Coordinates of C-alpha atoms and ligand atoms in Angstrom, one line a residue:
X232 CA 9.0 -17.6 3.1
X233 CA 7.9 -17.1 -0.5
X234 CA 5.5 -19.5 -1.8
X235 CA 3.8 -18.6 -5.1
X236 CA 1.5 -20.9 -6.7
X237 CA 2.3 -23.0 -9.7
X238 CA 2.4 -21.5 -13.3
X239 CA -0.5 -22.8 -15.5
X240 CA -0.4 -21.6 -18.9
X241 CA -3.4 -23.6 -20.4
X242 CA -5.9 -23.4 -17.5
X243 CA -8.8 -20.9 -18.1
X244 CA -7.8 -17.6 -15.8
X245 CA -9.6 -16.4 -13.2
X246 CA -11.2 -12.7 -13.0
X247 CA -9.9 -12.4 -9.7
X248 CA -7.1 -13.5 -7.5
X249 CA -6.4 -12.2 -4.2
X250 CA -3.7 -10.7 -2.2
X251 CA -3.2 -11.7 1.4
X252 CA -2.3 -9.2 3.7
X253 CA -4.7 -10.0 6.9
X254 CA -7.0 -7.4 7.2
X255 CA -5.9 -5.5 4.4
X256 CA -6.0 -8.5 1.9
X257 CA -8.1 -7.2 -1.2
X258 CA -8.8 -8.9 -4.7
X259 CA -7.7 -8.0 -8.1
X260 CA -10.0 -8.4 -10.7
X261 CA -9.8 -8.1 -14.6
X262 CA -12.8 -7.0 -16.3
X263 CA -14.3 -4.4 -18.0
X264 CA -14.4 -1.1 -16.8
X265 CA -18.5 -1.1 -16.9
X266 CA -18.9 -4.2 -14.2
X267 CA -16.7 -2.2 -12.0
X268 CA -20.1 -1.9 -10.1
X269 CA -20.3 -5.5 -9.2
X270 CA -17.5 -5.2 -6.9
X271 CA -18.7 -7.2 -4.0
X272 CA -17.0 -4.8 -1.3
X273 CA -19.8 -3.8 0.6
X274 CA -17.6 -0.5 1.8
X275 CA -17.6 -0.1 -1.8
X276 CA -20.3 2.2 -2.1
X277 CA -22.2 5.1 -0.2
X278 CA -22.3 8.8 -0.5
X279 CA -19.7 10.0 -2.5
X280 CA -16.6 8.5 -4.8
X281 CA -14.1 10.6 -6.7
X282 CA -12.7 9.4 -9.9
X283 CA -8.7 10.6 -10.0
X284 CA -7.3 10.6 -13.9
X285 CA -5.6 13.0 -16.5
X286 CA -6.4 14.7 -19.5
X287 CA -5.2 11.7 -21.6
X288 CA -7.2 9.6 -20.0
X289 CA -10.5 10.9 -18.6
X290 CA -11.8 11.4 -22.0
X291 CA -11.2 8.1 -23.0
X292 CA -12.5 6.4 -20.2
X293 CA -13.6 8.1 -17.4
X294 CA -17.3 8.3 -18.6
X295 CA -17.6 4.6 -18.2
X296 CA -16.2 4.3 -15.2
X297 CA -18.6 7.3 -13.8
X298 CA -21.3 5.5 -15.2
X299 CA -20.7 1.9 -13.4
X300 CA -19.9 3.8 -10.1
X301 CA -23.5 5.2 -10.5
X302 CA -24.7 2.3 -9.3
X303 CA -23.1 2.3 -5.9
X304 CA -22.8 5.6 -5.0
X305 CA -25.2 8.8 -4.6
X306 CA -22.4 11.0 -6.1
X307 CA -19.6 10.5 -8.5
X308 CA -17.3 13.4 -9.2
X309 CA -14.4 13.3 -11.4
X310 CA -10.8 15.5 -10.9
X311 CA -8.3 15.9 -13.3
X312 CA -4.9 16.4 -12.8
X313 CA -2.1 16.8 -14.9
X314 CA -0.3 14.7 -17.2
X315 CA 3.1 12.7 -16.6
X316 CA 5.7 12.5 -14.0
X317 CA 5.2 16.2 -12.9
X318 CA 1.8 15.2 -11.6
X319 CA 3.7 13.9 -8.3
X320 CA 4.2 16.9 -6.6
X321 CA 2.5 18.9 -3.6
X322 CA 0.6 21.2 -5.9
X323 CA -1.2 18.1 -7.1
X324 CA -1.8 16.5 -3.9
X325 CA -3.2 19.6 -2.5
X326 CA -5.3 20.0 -5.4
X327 CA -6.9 16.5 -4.9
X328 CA -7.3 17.3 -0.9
X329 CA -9.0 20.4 -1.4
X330 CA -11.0 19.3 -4.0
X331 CA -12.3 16.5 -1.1
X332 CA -12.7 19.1 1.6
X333 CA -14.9 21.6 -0.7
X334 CA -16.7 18.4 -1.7
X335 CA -17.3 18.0 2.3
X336 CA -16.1 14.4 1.8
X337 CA -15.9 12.6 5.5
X338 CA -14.0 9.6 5.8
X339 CA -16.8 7.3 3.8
X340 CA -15.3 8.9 0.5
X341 CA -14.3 6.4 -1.9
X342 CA -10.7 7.6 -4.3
X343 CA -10.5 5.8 -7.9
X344 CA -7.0 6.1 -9.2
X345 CA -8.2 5.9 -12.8
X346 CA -4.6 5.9 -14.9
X347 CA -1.1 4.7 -15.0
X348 CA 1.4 4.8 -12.0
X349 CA 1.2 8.4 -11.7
X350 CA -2.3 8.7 -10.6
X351 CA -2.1 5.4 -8.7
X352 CA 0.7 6.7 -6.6
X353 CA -0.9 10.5 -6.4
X354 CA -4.3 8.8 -5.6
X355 CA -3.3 5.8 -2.7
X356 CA -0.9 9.0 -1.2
X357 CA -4.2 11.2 -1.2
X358 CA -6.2 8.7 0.1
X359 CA -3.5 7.7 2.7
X360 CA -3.6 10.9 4.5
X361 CA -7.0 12.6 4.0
X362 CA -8.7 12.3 7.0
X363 CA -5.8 10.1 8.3
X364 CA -7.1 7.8 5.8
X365 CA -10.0 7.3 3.7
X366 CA -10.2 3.6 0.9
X367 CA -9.5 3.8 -2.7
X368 CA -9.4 1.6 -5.6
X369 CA -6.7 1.5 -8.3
X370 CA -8.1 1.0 -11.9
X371 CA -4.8 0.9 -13.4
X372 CA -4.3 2.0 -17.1
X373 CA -0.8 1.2 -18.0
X374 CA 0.5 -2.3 -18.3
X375 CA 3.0 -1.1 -15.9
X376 CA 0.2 0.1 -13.6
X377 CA -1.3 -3.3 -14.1
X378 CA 1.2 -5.5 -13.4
X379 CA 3.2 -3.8 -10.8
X380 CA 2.1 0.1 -9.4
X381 CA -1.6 -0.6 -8.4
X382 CA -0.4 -3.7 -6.3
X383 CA 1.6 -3.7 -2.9
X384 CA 0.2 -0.3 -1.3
X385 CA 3.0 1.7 -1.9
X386 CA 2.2 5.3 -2.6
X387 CA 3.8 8.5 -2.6
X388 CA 5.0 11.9 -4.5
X389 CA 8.4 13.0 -5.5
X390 CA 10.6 15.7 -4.5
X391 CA 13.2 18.1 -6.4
X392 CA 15.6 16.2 -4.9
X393 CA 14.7 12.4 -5.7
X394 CA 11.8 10.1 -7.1
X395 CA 9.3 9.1 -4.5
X396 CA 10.7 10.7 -1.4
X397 CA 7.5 11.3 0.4
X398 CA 4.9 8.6 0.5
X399 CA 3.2 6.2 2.6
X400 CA 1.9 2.2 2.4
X401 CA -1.7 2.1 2.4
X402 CA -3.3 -1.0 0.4
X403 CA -6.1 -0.3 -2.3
X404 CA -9.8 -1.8 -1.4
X405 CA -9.2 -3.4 -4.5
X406 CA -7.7 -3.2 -7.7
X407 CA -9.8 -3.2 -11.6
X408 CA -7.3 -4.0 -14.1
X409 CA -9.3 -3.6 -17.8
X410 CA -7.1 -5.1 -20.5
X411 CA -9.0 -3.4 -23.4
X412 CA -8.1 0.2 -22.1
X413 CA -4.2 -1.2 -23.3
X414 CA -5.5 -0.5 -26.7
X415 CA -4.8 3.1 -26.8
X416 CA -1.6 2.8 -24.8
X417 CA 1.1 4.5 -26.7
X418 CA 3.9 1.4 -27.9
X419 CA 6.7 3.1 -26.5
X420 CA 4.8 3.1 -23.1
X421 CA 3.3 -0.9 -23.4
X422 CA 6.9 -2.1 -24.2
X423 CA 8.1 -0.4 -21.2
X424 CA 4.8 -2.5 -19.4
X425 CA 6.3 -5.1 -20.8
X426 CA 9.5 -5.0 -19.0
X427 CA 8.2 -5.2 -16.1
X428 CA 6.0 -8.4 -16.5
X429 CA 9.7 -10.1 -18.3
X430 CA 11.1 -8.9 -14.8
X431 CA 9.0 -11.8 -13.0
X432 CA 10.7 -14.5 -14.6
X433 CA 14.2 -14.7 -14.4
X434 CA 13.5 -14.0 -10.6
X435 CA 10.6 -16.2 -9.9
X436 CA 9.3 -18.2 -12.7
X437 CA 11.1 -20.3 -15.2
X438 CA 7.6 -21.7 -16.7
X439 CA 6.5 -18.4 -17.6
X440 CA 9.7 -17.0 -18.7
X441 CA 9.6 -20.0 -21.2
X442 CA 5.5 -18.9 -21.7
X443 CA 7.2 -15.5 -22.6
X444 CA 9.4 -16.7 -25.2
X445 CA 6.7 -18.4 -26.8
X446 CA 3.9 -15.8 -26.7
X447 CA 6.0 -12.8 -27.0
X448 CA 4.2 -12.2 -30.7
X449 CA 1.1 -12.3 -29.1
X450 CA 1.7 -10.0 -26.4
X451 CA 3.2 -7.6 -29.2
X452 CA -0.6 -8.2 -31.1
X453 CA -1.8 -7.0 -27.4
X454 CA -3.8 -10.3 -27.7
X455 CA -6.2 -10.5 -24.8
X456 CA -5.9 -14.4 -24.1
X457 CA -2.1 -13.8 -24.0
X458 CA -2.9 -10.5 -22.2
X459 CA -4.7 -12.2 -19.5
X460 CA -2.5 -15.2 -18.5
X461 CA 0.5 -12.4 -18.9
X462 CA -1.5 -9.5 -16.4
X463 CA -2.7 -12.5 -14.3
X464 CA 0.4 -14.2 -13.7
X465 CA 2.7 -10.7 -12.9
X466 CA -0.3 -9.9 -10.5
X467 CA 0.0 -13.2 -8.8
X468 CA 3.9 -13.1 -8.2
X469 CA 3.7 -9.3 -6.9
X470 CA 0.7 -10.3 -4.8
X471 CA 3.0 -13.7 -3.1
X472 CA 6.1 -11.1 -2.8
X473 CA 3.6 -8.3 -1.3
X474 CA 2.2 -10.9 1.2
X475 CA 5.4 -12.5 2.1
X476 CA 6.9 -9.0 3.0
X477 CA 4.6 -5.9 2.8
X478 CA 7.3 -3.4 4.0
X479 CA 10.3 -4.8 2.1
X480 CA 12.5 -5.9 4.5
X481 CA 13.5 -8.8 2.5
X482 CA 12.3 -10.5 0.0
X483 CA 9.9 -7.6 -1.9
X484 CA 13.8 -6.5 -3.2
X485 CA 13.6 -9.2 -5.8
X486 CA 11.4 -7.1 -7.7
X487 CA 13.8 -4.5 -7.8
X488 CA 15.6 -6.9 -10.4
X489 CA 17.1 -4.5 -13.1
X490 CA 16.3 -1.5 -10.6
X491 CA 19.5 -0.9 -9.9
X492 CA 21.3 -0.5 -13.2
X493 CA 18.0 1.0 -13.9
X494 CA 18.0 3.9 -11.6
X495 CA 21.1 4.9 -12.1
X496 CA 20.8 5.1 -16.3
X497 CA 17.7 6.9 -15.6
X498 CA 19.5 9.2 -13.5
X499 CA 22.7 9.3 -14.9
X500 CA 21.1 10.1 -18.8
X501 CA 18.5 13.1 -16.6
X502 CA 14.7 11.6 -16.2
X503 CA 12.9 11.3 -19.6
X504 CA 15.6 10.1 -22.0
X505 CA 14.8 6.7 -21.0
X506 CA 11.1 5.5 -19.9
X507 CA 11.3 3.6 -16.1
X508 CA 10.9 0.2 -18.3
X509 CA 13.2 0.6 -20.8
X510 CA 15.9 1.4 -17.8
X511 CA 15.0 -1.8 -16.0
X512 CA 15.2 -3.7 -19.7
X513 CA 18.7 -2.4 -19.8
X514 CA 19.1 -2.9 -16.4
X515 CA 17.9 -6.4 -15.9
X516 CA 20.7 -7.5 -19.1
X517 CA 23.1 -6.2 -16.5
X518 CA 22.0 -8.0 -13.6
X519 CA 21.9 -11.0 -15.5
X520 CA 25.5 -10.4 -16.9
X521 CA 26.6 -9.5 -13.4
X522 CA 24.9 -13.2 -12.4
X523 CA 27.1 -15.1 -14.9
X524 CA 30.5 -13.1 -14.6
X525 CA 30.0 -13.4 -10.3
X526 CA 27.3 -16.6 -9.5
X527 CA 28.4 -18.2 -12.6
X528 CA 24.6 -18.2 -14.0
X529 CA 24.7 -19.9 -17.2
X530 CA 25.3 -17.7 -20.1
X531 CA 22.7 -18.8 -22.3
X532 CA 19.9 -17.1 -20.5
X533 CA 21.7 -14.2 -21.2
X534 CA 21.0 -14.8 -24.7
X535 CA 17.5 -15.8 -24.1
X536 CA 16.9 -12.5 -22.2
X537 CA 18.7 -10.2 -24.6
X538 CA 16.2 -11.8 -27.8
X539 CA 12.8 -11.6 -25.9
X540 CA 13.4 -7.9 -24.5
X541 CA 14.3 -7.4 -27.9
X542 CA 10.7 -9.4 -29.7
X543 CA 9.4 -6.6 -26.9
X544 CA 10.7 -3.6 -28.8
X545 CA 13.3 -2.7 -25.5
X546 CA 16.7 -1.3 -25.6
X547 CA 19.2 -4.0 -25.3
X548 CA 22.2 -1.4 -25.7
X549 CA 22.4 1.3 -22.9
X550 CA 23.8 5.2 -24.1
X551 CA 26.7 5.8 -22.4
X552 CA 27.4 6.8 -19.2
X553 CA 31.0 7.6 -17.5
X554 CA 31.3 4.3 -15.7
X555 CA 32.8 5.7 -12.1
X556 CA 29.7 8.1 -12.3
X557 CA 27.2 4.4 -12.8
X558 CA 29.0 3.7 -9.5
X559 CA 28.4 6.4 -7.7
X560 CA 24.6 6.5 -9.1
X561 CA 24.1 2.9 -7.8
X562 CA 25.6 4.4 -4.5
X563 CA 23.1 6.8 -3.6
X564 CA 20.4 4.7 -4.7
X565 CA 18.3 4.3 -1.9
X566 CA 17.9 0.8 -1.9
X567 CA 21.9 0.5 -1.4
X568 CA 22.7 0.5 2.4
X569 CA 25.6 2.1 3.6
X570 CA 28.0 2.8 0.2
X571 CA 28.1 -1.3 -0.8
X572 CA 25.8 -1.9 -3.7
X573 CA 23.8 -4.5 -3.4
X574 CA 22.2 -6.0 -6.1
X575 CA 19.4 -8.3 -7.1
X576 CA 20.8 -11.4 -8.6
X577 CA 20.0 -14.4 -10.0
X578 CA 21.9 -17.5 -9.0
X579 CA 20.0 -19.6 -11.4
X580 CA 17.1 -19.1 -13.5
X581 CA 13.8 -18.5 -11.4
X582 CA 15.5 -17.3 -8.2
X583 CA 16.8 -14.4 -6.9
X584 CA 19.0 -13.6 -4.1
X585 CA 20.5 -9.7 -2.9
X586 CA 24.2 -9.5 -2.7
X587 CA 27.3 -7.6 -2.8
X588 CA 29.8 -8.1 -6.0
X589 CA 33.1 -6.6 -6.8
X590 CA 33.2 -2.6 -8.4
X591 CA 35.2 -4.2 -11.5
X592 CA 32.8 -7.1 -12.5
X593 CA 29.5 -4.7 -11.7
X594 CA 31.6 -2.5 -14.4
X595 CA 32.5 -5.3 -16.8
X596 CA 28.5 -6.0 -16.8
X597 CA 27.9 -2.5 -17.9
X598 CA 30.3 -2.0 -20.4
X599 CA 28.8 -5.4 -22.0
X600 CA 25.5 -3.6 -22.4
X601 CA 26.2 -0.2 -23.2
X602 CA 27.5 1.5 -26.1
X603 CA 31.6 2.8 -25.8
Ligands
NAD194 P1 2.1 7.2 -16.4 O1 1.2 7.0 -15.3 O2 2.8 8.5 -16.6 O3 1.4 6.7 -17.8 C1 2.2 6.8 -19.0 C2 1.5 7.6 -20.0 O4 0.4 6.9 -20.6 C3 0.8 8.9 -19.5 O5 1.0 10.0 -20.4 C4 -0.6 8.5 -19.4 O6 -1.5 9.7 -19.4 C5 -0.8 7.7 -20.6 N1 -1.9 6.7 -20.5 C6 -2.3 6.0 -19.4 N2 -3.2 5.1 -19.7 C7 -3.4 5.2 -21.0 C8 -4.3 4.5 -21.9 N3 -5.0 3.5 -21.5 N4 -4.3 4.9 -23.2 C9 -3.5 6.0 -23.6 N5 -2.7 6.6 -22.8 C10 -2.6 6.2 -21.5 O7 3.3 6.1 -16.3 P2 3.3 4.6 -15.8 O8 4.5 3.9 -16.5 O9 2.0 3.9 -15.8 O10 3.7 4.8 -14.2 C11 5.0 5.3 -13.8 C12 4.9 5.7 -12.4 O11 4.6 4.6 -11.6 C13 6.2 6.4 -11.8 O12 5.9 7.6 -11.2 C14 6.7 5.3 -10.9 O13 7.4 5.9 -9.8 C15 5.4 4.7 -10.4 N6 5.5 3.3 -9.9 C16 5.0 3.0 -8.7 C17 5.1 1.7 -8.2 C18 4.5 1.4 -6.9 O14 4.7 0.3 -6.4 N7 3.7 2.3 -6.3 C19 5.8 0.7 -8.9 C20 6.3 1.1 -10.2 C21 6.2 2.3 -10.7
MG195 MG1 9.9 -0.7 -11.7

């Protein structure tokens, strides 16, 4: 069962929270890059770490981070590998694993996924089969990265034939969200962050969709007090979700809220016209749409959706896209078994449920968000 602790907008945050997984539970902290070296893991140090990142953002950051690891470890290389989606490939992965064998790193190595989803998924699936398995730490860059990637252990690399075909779950040590390195993340890229955290509430949270709506200009001002309740909370439902089903055989499918609709837009338009978050805004409207016209959800948070992803600079009207081909799309996604579509909806605010709803009102929902 899903339990996820009460939503307290006032109360002074945290640094850390925790995600429970048994022997693999590990905390999340948000701090500053440069205290990265208190990390109380005591496995968190030793001979050697290797700092993962990409030429966007090694120069910005990656001296700091080299500089805190200092004080743990005896060495502290740094590997850079490419920009963007094309990162997740074999070439890169080998890169990384024959970096660590020319370094002669044994299993006591240490991987830091310094970046945003890319490198946290490249890293985790490096770490995950080097040595059968050596720790890492995500220090995620994105909002994305900090709200959703860097937690649950899933890893992986894509293939010419799909998105993150190949991969494997193997949980972080820990995970060192900095919300000051957001200040250089392009706006196109933070509003698509931003997605993702709005994602939590209609599914999970009715308090802090309603926080949403009210701090929404603040989160646009990448304020850090409305930062930090906003990258605190997302981090809390994920890590509740993670813990209540690390594989996803249930309940972990509410996150895919959106996803659906998502994938298939980001598909259907080829990869790149839309960013991953920008899909899921798009994507979630349709859910939500779906939720009315099939659950009979009321239609005013429809309304309340459409304005906030909106505030958030998001699309709210999708490009077009021949609607038998959306079917098909949602098809082959791989989260639909067997030819039905099932999608993640939302009975009333704050919950979500996976279900099965007719071809012609899943095509009455598009056609209400897209443009003819
Ligand atoms: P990304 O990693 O490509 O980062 C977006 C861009 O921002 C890149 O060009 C990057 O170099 C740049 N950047 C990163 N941090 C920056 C900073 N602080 N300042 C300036 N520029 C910065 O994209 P993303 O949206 O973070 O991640 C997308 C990836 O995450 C996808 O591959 C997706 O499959 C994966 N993902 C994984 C999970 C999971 O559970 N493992 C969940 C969601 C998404
Ligand atoms: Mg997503």
């Amino acid at each position: 069962a899903l339990e996820i602790q009460a939503f307290e907008a006032g109360s002074p945050p945290p640094h850390a929270l925790s995600i429970d997984l048994g022997d693999r539970s590990y905390p999340i902290h948000i701090g500053q890059l440069d205290w990265l070296g208190c990390l109380a893991e005591a496995q968190l140090g030793g001979r050697l770490a290797v700092v993962i990142s990409n030429p966007v953002v090694a120069p910005l950051y990656s001296s700091r981070l080299i500089s805190a690891l200092r004080t743990r470890f005896a060495a502290v290389e740094l590997h850079v590998a490419p920009d963007g989606e094309v990162a997740k490939e074999w070439s890169s992965l080998q890169a990384i694993l024959g970096k660590l064998a020319d370094l002669g790193a044994d299993r006591d190595v240490v991987l830091f996924a310094l970046g945003g989803g890319v490198i946290g998924d490249l890293t985790g699936f490096a770490a995950a089969i080097y040595m059968r398995g050596v720790c890492f730490v995500q220090v995620p860059t994105t909002l994305l990265a900090q709200v959703d990637s860097s937690v649950g252990g899933k890893t992986g690399i894509n293939l010419p034939q799909g998105k993150n075909l190949v991969g494997a779950f193997h949980q972080p040590q820990a995970v060192w969200a900095d919300l000051d390195v957001l200040g250089t993340l392009p706006a196109r890229e933070y509003s698509a962050g931003l997605a993702e955290v709005i994602k939590y509430g209609p599914v999970a949270d009715p308090a802090f969709f309603a926080w949403l709506e009210r701090n929404m200009d603040a989160l646009m001002a990448r304020d850090h007090t409305a930062l930090m309740t906003a990258v605190r909370r997302a981090c809390e439902i994920k890590a509740a979700v993670v813990a209540a089903d690390e594989r996803e055989g249930g309940v972990r499918a509410i996150l895919n809220f959106g996803h659906t609709f998502g994938h298939a837009l980001e598909a259907g338009l080829g990869y790149g016209a839309l960013l991953h978050g920008e899909a899921v805004a798009l994507g979630m409207l349709m859910a939500t749409e779906l939720s009315v016209r099939a659950l009979g959800l009321d239609s005013q948070l429809l309304q309340r959706l459409k304005s906030l992803l909106e505030r958030a600079q998001l699309p709210v009207r999708a490009p077009y896209l021949d609607p038998e081909r959306f079917l098909q799309l949602m098809r082959g996604d791989k989260k639909a078994a067997a030819g039905s579509i099932r999608y993640v909806l939302i009975p009333v605010l704050g919950q979500a449920c996976l279900q099965v709803a007719p071809d012609a009102l899943a095509l009455e929902a598009i056609a209400s968000h897209s443009a003819s």
